C-alpha positions as CSV (number, residue, x, y, z in Angstrom):
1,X,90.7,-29.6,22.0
2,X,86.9,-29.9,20.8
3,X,85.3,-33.1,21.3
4,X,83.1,-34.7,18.2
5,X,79.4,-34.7,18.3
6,X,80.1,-38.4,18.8
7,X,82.7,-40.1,20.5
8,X,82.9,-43.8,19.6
9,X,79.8,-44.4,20.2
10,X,78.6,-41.6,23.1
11,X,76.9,-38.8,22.8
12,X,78.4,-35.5,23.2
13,X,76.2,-32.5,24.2
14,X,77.7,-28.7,24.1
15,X,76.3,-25.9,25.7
16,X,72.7,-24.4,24.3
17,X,71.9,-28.1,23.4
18,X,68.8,-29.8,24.4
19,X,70.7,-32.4,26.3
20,X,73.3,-30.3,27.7
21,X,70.6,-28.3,29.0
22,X,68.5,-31.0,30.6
23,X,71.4,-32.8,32.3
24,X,72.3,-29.3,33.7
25,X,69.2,-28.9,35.1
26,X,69.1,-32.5,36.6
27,X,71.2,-31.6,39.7
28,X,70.2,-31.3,43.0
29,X,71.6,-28.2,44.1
30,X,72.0,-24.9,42.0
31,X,75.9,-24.8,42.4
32,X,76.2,-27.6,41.0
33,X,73.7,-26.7,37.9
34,X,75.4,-23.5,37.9
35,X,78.9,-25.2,37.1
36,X,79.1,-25.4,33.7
37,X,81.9,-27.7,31.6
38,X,82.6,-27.6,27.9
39,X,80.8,-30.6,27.1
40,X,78.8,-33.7,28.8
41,X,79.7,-36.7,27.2
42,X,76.8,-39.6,27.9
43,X,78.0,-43.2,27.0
44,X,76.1,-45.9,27.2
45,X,78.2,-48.9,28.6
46,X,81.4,-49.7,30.2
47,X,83.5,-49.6,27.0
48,X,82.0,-45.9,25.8
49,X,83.0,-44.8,29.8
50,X,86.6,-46.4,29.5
51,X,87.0,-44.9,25.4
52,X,85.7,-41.7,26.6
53,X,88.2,-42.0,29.6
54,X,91.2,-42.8,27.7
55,X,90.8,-39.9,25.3
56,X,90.4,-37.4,28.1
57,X,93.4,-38.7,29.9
58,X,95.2,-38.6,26.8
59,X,94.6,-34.9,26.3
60,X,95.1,-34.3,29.8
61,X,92.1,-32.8,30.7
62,X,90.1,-32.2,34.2
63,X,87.1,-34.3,34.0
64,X,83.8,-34.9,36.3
65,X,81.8,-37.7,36.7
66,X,77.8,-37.4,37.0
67,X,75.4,-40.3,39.0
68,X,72.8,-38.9,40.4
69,X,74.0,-35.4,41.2
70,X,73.2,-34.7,44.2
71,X,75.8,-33.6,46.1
72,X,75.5,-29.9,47.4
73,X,78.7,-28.1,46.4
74,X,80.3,-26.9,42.7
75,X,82.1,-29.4,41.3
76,X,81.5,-32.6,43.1
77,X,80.2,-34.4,40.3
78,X,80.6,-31.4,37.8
79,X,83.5,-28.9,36.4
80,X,83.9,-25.6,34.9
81,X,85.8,-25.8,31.6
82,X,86.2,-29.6,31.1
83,X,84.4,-32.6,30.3
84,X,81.6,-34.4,32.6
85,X,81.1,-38.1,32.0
86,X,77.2,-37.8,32.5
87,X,76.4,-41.9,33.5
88,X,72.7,-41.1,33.0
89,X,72.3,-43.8,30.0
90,X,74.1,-46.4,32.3
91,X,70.2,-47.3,33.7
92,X,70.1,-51.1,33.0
93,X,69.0,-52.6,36.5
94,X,68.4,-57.3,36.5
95,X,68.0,-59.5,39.1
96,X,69.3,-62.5,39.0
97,X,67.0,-66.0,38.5
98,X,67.6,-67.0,42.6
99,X,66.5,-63.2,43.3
100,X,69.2,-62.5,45.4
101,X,71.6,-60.2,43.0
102,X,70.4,-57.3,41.4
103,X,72.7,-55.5,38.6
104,X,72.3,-51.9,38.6
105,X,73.8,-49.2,36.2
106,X,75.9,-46.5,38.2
107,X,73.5,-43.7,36.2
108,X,70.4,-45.0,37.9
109,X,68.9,-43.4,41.2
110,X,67.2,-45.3,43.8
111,X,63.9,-44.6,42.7
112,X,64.4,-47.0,39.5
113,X,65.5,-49.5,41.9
114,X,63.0,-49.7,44.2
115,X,60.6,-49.0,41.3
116,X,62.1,-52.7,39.9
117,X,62.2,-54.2,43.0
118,X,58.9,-53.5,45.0
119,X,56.4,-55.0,42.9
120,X,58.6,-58.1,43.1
121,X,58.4,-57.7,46.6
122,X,62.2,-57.3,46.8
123,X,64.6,-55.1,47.8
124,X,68.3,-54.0,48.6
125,X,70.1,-51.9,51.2
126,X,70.2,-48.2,49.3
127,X,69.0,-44.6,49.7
128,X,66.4,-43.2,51.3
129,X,65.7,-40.3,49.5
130,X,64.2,-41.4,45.9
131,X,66.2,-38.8,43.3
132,X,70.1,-39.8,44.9
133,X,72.6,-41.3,42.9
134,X,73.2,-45.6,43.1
135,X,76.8,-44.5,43.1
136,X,77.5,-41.6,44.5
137,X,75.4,-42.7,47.7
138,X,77.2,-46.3,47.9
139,X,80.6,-45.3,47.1
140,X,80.3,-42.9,50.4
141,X,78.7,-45.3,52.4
142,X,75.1,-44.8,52.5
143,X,72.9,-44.9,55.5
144,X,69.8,-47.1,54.3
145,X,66.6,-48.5,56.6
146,X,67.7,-51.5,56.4
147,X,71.1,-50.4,58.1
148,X,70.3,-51.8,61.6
149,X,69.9,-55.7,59.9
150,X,72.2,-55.2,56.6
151,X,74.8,-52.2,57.4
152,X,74.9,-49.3,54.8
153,X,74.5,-49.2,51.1
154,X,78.4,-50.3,50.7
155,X,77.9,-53.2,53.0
156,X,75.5,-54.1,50.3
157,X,77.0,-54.5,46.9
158,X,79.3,-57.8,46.5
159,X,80.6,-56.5,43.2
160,X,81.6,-53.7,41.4
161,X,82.1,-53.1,38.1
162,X,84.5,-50.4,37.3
163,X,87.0,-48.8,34.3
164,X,90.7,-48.2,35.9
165,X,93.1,-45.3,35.6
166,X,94.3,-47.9,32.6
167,X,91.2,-47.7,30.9
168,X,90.8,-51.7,32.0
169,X,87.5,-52.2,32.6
170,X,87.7,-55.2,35.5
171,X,85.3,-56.5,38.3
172,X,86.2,-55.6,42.3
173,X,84.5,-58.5,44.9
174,X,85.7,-60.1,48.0
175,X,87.7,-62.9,45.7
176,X,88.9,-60.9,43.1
177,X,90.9,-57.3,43.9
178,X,89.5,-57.8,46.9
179,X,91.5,-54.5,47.7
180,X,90.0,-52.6,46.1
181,X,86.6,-53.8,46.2
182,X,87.6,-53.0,50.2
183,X,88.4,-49.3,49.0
184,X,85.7,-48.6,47.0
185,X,83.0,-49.5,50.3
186,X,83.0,-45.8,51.8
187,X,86.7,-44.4,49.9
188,X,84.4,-42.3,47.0
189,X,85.5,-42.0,43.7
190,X,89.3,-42.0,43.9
191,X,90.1,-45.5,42.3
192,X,88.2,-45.6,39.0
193,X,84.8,-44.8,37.2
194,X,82.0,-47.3,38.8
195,X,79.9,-48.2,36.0
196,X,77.6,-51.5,37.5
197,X,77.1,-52.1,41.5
198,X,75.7,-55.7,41.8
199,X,73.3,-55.3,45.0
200,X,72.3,-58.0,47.4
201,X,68.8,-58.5,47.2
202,X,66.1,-59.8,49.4
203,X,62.8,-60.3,50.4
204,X,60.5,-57.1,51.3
205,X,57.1,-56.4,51.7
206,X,55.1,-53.4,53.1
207,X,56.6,-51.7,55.7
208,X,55.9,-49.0,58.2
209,X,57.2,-45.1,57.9
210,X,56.6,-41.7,57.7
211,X,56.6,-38.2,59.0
212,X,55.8,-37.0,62.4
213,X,55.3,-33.0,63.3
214,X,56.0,-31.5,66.4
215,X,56.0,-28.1,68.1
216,X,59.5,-27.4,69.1
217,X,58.8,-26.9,72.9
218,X,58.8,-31.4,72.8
219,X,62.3,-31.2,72.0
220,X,63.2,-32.4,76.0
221,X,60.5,-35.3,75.7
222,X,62.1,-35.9,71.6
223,X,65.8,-36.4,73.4
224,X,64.6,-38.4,75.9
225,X,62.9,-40.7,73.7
226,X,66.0,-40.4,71.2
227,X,67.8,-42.0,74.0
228,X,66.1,-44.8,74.9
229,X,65.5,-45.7,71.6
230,X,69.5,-45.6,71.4
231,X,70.3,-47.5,74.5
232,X,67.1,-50.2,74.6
233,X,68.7,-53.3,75.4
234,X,67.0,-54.9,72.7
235,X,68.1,-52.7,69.8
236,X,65.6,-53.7,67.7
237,X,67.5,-54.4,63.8
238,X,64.3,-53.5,62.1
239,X,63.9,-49.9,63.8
240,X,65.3,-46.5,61.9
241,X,64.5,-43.1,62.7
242,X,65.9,-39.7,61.5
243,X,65.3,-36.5,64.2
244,X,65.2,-33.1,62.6
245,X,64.4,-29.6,63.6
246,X,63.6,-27.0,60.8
247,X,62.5,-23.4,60.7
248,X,59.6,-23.2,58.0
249,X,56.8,-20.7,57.4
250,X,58.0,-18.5,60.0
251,X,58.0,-21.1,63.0
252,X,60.4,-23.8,64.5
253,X,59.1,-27.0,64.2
254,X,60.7,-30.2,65.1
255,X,60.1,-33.6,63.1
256,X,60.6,-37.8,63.2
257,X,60.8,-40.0,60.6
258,X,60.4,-43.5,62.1
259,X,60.8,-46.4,60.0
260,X,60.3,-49.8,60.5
261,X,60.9,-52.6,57.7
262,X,58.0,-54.4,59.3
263,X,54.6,-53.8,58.6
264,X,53.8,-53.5,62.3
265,X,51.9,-50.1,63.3
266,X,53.3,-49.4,66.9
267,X,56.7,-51.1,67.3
268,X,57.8,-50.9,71.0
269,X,60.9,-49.6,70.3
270,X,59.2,-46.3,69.2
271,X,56.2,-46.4,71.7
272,X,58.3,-43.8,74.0
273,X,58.3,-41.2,70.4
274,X,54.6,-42.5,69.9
275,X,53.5,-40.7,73.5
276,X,54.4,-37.6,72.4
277,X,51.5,-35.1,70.7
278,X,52.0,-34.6,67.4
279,X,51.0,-31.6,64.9
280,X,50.7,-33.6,61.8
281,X,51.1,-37.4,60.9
282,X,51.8,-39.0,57.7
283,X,52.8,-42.4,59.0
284,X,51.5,-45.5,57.8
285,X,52.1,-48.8,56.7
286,X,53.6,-48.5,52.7
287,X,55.8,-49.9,50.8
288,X,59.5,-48.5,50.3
289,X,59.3,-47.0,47.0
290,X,56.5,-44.6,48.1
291,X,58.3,-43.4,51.5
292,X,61.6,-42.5,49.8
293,X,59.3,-40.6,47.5
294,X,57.6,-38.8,50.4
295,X,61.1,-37.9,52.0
296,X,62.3,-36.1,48.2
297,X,59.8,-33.7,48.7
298,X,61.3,-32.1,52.1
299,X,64.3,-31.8,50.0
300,X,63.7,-30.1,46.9
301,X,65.5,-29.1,43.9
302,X,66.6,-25.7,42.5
303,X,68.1,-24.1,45.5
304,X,71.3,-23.7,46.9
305,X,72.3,-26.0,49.3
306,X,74.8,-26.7,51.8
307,X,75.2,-30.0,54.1
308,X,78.2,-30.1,57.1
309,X,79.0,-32.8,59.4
310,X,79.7,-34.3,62.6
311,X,80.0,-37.4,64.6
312,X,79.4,-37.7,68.4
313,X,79.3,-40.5,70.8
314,X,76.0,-41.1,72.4
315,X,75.1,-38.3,75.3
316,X,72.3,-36.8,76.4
317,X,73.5,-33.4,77.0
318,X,75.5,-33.1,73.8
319,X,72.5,-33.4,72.4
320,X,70.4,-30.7,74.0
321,X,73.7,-28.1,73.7
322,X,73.8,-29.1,69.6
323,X,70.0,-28.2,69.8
324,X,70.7,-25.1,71.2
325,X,73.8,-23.7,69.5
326,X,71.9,-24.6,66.3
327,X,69.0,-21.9,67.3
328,X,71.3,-19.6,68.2
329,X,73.4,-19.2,65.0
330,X,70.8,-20.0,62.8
331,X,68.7,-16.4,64.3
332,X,71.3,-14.8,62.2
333,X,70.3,-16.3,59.1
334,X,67.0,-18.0,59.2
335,X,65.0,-15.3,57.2
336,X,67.6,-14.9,54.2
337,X,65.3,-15.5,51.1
338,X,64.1,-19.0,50.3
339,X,66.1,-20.0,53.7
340,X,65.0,-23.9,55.2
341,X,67.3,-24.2,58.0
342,X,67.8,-27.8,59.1
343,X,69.2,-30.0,62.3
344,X,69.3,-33.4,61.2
345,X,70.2,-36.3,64.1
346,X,70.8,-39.4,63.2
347,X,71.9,-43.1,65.3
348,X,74.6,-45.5,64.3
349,X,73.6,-48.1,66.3
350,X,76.0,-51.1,67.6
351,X,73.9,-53.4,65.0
352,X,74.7,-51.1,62.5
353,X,78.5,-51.1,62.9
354,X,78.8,-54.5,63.8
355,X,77.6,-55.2,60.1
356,X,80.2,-53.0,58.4
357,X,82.9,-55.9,59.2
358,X,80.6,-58.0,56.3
359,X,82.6,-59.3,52.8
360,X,85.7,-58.4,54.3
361,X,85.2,-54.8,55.8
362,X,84.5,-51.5,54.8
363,X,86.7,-48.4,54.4
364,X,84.7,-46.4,56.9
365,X,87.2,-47.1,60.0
366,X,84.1,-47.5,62.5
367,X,83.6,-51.0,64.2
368,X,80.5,-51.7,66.6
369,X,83.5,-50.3,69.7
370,X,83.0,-46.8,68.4
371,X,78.7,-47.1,69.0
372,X,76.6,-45.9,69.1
373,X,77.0,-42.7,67.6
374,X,74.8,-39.9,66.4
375,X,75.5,-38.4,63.0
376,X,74.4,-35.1,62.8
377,X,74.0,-32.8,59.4
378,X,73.8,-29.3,59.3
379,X,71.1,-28.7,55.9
380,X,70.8,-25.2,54.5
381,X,69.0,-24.4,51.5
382,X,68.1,-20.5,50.4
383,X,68.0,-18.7,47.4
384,X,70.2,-15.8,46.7
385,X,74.0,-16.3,45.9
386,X,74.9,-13.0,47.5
387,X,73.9,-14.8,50.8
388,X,76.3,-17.4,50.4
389,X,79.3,-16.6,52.6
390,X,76.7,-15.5,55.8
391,X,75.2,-19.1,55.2
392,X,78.2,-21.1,55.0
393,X,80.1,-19.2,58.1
394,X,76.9,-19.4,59.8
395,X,76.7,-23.5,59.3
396,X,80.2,-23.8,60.1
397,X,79.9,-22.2,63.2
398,X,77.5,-24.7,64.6
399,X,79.8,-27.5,63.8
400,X,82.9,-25.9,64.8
401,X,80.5,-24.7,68.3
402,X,79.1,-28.3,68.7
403,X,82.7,-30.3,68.7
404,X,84.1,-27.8,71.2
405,X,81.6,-28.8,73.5
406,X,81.5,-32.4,72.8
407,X,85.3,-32.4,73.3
408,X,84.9,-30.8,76.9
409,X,82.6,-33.5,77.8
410,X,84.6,-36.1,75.6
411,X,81.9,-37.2,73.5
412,X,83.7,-36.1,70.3
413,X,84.5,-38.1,67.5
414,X,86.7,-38.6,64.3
415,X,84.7,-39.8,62.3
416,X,82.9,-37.4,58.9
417,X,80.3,-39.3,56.8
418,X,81.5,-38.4,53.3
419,X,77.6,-37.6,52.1
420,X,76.7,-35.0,54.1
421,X,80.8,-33.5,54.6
422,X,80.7,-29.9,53.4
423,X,83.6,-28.9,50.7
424,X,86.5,-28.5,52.6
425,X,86.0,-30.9,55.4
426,X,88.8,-34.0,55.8
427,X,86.6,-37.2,55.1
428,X,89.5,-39.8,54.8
429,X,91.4,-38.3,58.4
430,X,88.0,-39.3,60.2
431,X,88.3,-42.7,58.6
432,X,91.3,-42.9,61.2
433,X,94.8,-43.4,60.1
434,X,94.8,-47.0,59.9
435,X,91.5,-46.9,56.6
436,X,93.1,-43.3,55.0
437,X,96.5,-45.2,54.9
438,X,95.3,-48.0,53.1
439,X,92.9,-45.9,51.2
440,X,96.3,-44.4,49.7
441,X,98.4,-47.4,49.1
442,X,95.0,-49.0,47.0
443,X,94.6,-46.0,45.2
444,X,98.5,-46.1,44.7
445,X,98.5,-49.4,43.0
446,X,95.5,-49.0,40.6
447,X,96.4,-45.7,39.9
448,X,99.8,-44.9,40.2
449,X,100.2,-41.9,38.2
450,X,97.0,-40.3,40.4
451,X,94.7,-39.5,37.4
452,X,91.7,-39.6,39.4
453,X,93.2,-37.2,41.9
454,X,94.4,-34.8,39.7
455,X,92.3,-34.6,36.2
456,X,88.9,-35.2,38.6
457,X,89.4,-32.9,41.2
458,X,85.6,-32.8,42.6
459,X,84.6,-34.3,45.6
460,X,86.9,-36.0,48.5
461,X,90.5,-36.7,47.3
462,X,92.6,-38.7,49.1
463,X,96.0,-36.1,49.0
464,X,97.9,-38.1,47.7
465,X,99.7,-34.8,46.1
């Protein structure tokens, strides 16, 4: 059944149009761009999303939904031969007269937040790369610089606005379907179609971040610093920092973004890291806006990409055996065309977790017991599509490598962050039984004939069927 050039209100854009075009090429990662449905339909509030809902469910056909886009696999937030509800016109973004609730449309990314919010000197716990989806990021939890003081991104929004499996477009908070306002903190997009997130907001001025280069020979002296950062007693709330190890223009090279949303130039927290010699230095005292800028460039557009995941507890040695199973597999692979291997190490601190019990809890299934953990994400980006089974076996091995080992020294553990889990990987059983459970039973109730796990297949379902 062909869709109208308008539905109700919406626009609808068919291949070898100007807007089907652009949106296409608004993705993150090729397969994504490369997944092409037979229309984008682009409404422009709640009640085009729900009319533009209800006809596709009518017809019975497999749908996506668009925020930002950037997920790295086919059809997480697009479809071959159906319809994608592109939220791109959804951009309003208010705060509120007190300056302590910010509205956002679900089709905005974080740059037009922090865009809106930093000359007000304001801000609100979100991404930290500028281009990601308000929406996707939130509804899979969303690690955030703020994360030690405020939790992630879901810990963060005290409403959402969102069109059911009914077509009822309703409100989810802590008073009102409190439910599934728990569900949608960290259980992705299998309850409805998230059209507003109403953020809390706070005060934020200038603030201290950026990237450090190393040679890869300071990896010992980067662990060792990595852990007592990790374990000092007084786990500063202000303090973030993302560890990385890339293979770029022929050469290893390890890297450290350290953030602090302080404007204070040498923390103590970091003063261990700060010892270190460094290649290059871009760190300074900023404002948020332009660092989530700066870390969108080491991620660019227009490749192929693949992310993978795993959670550890805090160990020293797990650490330095991830490290080196990483070099190892990625020899194999590491000069495909247009390759950027990446080893990304991330805490979870104690703070952090103890912050995810806010407004009732989050679906995540972590509580400051489990911390602190390290978060690790496998990055690949390359080229060539004919390279794409040697890269994703390759990635898989390291993950699949790095748990066996963690499990002989029994620093394994459940838990998969849902925004950097690869296609295929079971998000909702590292939630633990008790969240994926309840996860089922809310989705159950608002959506008891499964639409959104059967007409939107992308991303992490729930299986439920």
């Amino acid at each position: 059944m062909a869709l109208p050039w308008t539905l109700f209100g919406s626009a609808v854009a068919y291949p070898a149009t100007p807007i089907y075009v652009q949106q296409q090429a608004s993705y993150w990662s090729n397969q994504q761009a490369e997944t092409h449905p037979t229309c984008r339909v682009l409404p422009k509030s709640a009640k085009e999303v729900a009319i533009t809902y209800l006809v596709i469910a009518t017809i019975q056909c497999r749908f996506a939904v668009k925020s930002g886009g950037h997920a790295a696999f086919a059809g997480a937030s697009s479809i071959e031969e159906g319809i994608t509800i592109d939220l791109a016109s959804l951009n309003s973004i208010k705060v509120n007269e007190e300056q302590t609730v910010t509205q956002v449309g679900a089709g905005n990314r974080w740059i037009n937040v922090y865009e809106y919010l930093t000359p007000k000197q304001l801000s609100a716990v979100g991404g930290r790369v500028s281009d990601i989806g308000v929406a996707g990021l939130t509804l899979g939890g969303g690690i955030s610089y703020f994360s030690g003081r405020r939790g992630w991104a879901c810990d963060g929004v005290i409403n959402y606005e969102i069109v059911l499996a009914n077509g009822q477009i309703c409100n989810a908070n802590v008073n009102t379907r409190s439910d599934l306002y728990w569900a949608l903190r960290g259980g992705g997009n299998n309850f409805g179609i998230v059209t507003r997130l109403d953020l809390e907001t706070f005060p934020q001025g200038d603030m201290l971040g950026g990237l450090n280069t190393y040679p890869v020979t300071a990896n010992v002296s980067l662990f060792e610093a990595y852990q007592d950062f990790v374990t000092d007693p007084t786990q500063d709330p202000d303090a973030a920092l993302i560890l990385a190890f890339v293979y770029i223009q022929d050469r290893w090279l390890a890297s450290n973004n350290y953030e602090y949303t302080r404007p204070v130039a040498d923390p103590p927290i970091f003063r261990k890291f700060f010892a270190i010699p460094t290649l290059a230095s871009t760190q300074r005292i900023t404002n948020l806006t332009d660092l989530t800028v700066e870390l969108t460039t080491y991620t660019p557009s227009g490749l192929r990409e693949t992310y993978i995941t795993a959670t550890f507890r805090n160990h020293a040695r797990i650490q330095q055996l991830i490290f080196e199973i990483f070099l190892k597999e990625m020899d194999t692979i590491k000069d495909i065309t247009g390759s950027l291997p990446a080893l990304v190490m991330q805490p979870v601190s104690k703070n952090t977790l103890s912050r995810f019990s806010r407004n009732g809890g989050n679906a995540l299934g972590l509580t400051d017991a489990d911390g602190p953990l390290m978060l690790v994400n496998l990055s690949f980006m390359w080229s060539n599509a004919d390279d794409d089974a040697e890269v994703y076996a390759a990635t898989a091995r390291v993950i699949q490598r790095s748990v066996t080992a963690a499990r002989k020294l029994g620093v394994d553990h459940r838990y998969i962050y849902q925004n950097y889990a690869a296609n295929g990987q079971d998000v909702f059983a590292g939630y633990g039984e008790n969240s994926q459970k309840r996860l089922i039973e809310v989705s159950k109730k608002y959506d008891p004939q499964g639409v959104f796990q059967k007409l939107q297949p992308g991303y992490f379902k729930l299986g439920r069927f």
